[in-house]
């Protein structure tokens, strides 16, 4: 590279890294402003489980996947709502119960089929949600 091209490349790299640094600072400020009491893992589990049920229906036409996935997801979202609005113990008890049922049923299904997707993923998400809800109850 000639001197001019090298200088332009360094200048370009500096601008890119500077922009990324500004972006990272903006994200950091935004993350610092989040009220973490409102971040409830049950919301995440609910959306993931419901999305999986909907995907199962759209891909294979499975009505049981749709009903069970959206139903279980709705219960998780309800638990998240209750936990963030003052009914934490009840929400986490229900969340633990749903997690145990889903993790048990889908874990057995994954073990029988020998495939991770989709039953193993649902069992994993449910087990993680169960651990979270159980720990919240213990506190």
Short mmCIF file of N, CA, C and O in Angstrom, two decimals, residues 38-50 72-84 87-88 90-99 125-126 128-134 136:
data_model
loop_
_atom_site.label_atom_id
_atom_site.label_comp_id
_atom_site.label_asym_id
_atom_site.label_seq_id
_atom_site.Cartn_x
_atom_site.Cartn_y
_atom_site.Cartn_z
N UNK A 38 -38.63 -5.67 35.92
CA UNK A 38 -39.60 -5.92 34.86
C UNK A 38 -39.13 -7.01 33.90
O UNK A 38 -39.90 -7.48 33.09
N UNK A 39 -37.85 -7.37 33.94
CA UNK A 39 -37.35 -8.42 33.07
C UNK A 39 -37.62 -9.75 33.76
O UNK A 39 -37.00 -10.08 34.75
N UNK A 40 -38.55 -10.47 33.25
CA UNK A 40 -38.99 -11.72 33.85
C UNK A 40 -38.75 -12.85 32.86
O UNK A 40 -39.21 -12.79 31.72
N UNK A 41 -38.02 -13.85 33.28
CA UNK A 41 -37.68 -14.96 32.40
C UNK A 41 -38.92 -15.69 31.88
O UNK A 41 -38.90 -16.25 30.79
N UNK A 42 -40.00 -15.66 32.63
CA UNK A 42 -41.22 -16.33 32.18
C UNK A 42 -41.76 -15.72 30.89
O UNK A 42 -42.36 -16.42 30.09
N UNK A 43 -41.56 -14.43 30.69
CA UNK A 43 -41.97 -13.80 29.42
C UNK A 43 -41.20 -14.44 28.27
O UNK A 43 -41.78 -14.80 27.24
N UNK A 44 -39.90 -14.58 28.44
CA UNK A 44 -39.05 -15.14 27.39
C UNK A 44 -39.44 -16.59 27.10
O UNK A 44 -39.61 -16.98 25.94
N UNK A 45 -39.59 -17.38 28.16
CA UNK A 45 -39.97 -18.78 27.99
C UNK A 45 -41.33 -18.88 27.30
O UNK A 45 -41.53 -19.71 26.40
N UNK A 46 -42.27 -18.02 27.69
CA UNK A 46 -43.60 -18.04 27.09
C UNK A 46 -43.59 -17.75 25.61
O UNK A 46 -44.23 -18.44 24.81
N UNK A 47 -42.83 -16.74 25.23
CA UNK A 47 -42.75 -16.39 23.81
C UNK A 47 -42.07 -17.50 23.02
O UNK A 47 -42.53 -17.87 21.92
N UNK A 48 -41.01 -18.08 23.56
CA UNK A 48 -40.31 -19.16 22.85
C UNK A 48 -41.19 -20.39 22.70
O UNK A 48 -41.26 -20.98 21.61
N UNK A 49 -41.87 -20.79 23.76
CA UNK A 49 -42.71 -21.98 23.71
C UNK A 49 -43.90 -21.76 22.77
O UNK A 49 -44.23 -22.62 21.95
N UNK A 50 -44.54 -20.60 22.86
CA UNK A 50 -45.67 -20.31 21.98
C UNK A 50 -45.23 -20.24 20.52
O UNK A 50 -45.92 -20.74 19.63
N UNK A 72 -49.30 -23.30 26.77
CA UNK A 72 -48.21 -23.26 27.75
C UNK A 72 -47.49 -21.92 27.72
O UNK A 72 -47.14 -21.37 28.77
N UNK A 73 -47.29 -21.40 26.52
CA UNK A 73 -46.66 -20.08 26.40
C UNK A 73 -47.48 -18.99 27.06
O UNK A 73 -46.95 -18.11 27.74
N UNK A 74 -48.79 -19.07 26.91
CA UNK A 74 -49.67 -18.09 27.54
C UNK A 74 -49.60 -18.18 29.06
O UNK A 74 -49.61 -17.14 29.75
N UNK A 75 -49.49 -19.40 29.59
CA UNK A 75 -49.36 -19.55 31.04
C UNK A 75 -48.05 -18.93 31.52
O UNK A 75 -48.02 -18.22 32.53
N UNK A 76 -46.96 -19.17 30.80
CA UNK A 76 -45.68 -18.56 31.17
C UNK A 76 -45.76 -17.04 31.12
O UNK A 76 -45.27 -16.35 32.02
N UNK A 77 -46.37 -16.49 30.07
CA UNK A 77 -46.49 -15.03 29.97
C UNK A 77 -47.36 -14.49 31.11
O UNK A 77 -47.04 -13.46 31.72
N UNK A 78 -48.42 -15.20 31.45
CA UNK A 78 -49.26 -14.80 32.58
C UNK A 78 -48.44 -14.82 33.88
O UNK A 78 -48.55 -13.91 34.71
N UNK A 79 -47.61 -15.84 34.04
CA UNK A 79 -46.75 -15.91 35.23
C UNK A 79 -45.79 -14.71 35.27
O UNK A 79 -45.56 -14.14 36.33
N UNK A 80 -45.24 -14.36 34.12
CA UNK A 80 -44.36 -13.19 34.06
C UNK A 80 -45.10 -11.92 34.44
O UNK A 80 -44.59 -11.09 35.20
N UNK A 81 -46.31 -11.78 33.94
CA UNK A 81 -47.12 -10.61 34.26
C UNK A 81 -47.41 -10.55 35.76
O UNK A 81 -47.25 -9.51 36.40
N UNK A 82 -47.84 -11.67 36.31
CA UNK A 82 -48.16 -11.70 37.75
C UNK A 82 -46.92 -11.42 38.60
O UNK A 82 -47.00 -10.71 39.60
N UNK A 83 -45.79 -11.96 38.20
CA UNK A 83 -44.55 -11.76 38.97
C UNK A 83 -44.12 -10.30 38.97
O UNK A 83 -43.61 -9.80 39.97
N UNK A 84 -44.34 -9.61 37.86
CA UNK A 84 -43.93 -8.20 37.80
C UNK A 84 -44.98 -7.25 38.36
O UNK A 84 -44.73 -6.07 38.49
N UNK A 87 -47.63 -10.42 42.39
CA UNK A 87 -48.05 -11.76 42.81
C UNK A 87 -46.95 -12.78 42.56
O UNK A 87 -47.19 -13.85 42.01
N UNK A 88 -45.74 -12.44 42.96
CA UNK A 88 -44.57 -13.25 42.68
C UNK A 88 -44.65 -14.69 43.13
O UNK A 88 -44.43 -15.61 42.33
N UNK A 90 -47.18 -16.74 43.83
CA UNK A 90 -48.17 -17.50 43.06
C UNK A 90 -47.68 -17.73 41.64
O UNK A 90 -47.77 -18.84 41.11
N UNK A 91 -47.15 -16.69 41.03
CA UNK A 91 -46.65 -16.78 39.66
C UNK A 91 -45.54 -17.82 39.56
O UNK A 91 -45.53 -18.63 38.63
N UNK A 92 -44.63 -17.81 40.50
CA UNK A 92 -43.50 -18.73 40.43
C UNK A 92 -43.92 -20.17 40.78
O UNK A 92 -43.32 -21.12 40.29
N UNK A 93 -44.94 -20.33 41.61
CA UNK A 93 -45.47 -21.67 41.86
C UNK A 93 -46.08 -22.26 40.60
O UNK A 93 -45.81 -23.40 40.23
N UNK A 94 -46.90 -21.46 39.92
CA UNK A 94 -47.52 -21.92 38.67
C UNK A 94 -46.44 -22.15 37.61
O UNK A 94 -46.47 -23.16 36.89
N UNK A 95 -45.49 -21.23 37.53
CA UNK A 95 -44.40 -21.38 36.56
C UNK A 95 -43.58 -22.64 36.80
O UNK A 95 -43.20 -23.35 35.86
N UNK A 96 -43.34 -22.96 38.07
CA UNK A 96 -42.61 -24.19 38.40
C UNK A 96 -43.42 -25.41 37.99
O UNK A 96 -42.88 -26.37 37.42
N UNK A 97 -44.72 -25.39 38.26
CA UNK A 97 -45.58 -26.51 37.89
C UNK A 97 -45.61 -26.76 36.39
O UNK A 97 -45.47 -27.89 35.93
N UNK A 98 -45.80 -25.69 35.63
CA UNK A 98 -45.82 -25.82 34.17
C UNK A 98 -44.47 -26.32 33.66
O UNK A 98 -44.40 -27.17 32.78
N UNK A 99 -43.41 -25.82 34.26
CA UNK A 99 -42.07 -26.22 33.84
C UNK A 99 -41.82 -27.70 34.09
O UNK A 99 -41.26 -28.40 33.23
N UNK A 125 -35.77 -25.59 27.57
CA UNK A 125 -36.31 -24.27 27.93
C UNK A 125 -37.16 -24.40 29.20
O UNK A 125 -37.06 -23.58 30.12
N UNK A 126 -37.99 -25.44 29.27
CA UNK A 126 -38.85 -25.64 30.43
C UNK A 126 -38.03 -25.94 31.69
O UNK A 126 -38.37 -25.47 32.77
N UNK A 128 -34.97 -24.94 32.31
CA UNK A 128 -34.34 -23.67 32.72
C UNK A 128 -35.36 -22.76 33.41
O UNK A 128 -35.06 -22.15 34.43
N UNK A 129 -36.56 -22.70 32.85
CA UNK A 129 -37.61 -21.89 33.47
C UNK A 129 -37.98 -22.46 34.83
O UNK A 129 -38.27 -21.71 35.77
N UNK A 130 -37.96 -23.78 34.96
CA UNK A 130 -38.26 -24.42 36.24
C UNK A 130 -37.23 -24.09 37.30
O UNK A 130 -37.56 -23.80 38.45
N UNK A 131 -35.96 -24.12 36.91
CA UNK A 131 -34.89 -23.75 37.84
C UNK A 131 -35.06 -22.29 38.27
O UNK A 131 -34.97 -21.96 39.45
N UNK A 132 -35.33 -21.42 37.29
CA UNK A 132 -35.52 -20.01 37.61
C UNK A 132 -36.70 -19.81 38.57
O UNK A 132 -36.56 -19.13 39.59
N UNK A 133 -37.84 -20.42 38.26
CA UNK A 133 -39.02 -20.25 39.11
C UNK A 133 -38.79 -20.85 40.50
O UNK A 133 -39.21 -20.27 41.51
N UNK A 134 -38.14 -21.99 40.55
CA UNK A 134 -37.82 -22.60 41.85
C UNK A 134 -36.92 -21.72 42.69
O UNK A 134 -37.13 -21.58 43.91
N UNK A 136 -36.67 -18.49 42.47
CA UNK A 136 -37.44 -17.33 42.89
C UNK A 136 -38.34 -17.67 44.07
O UNK A 136 -38.53 -16.85 44.96
#
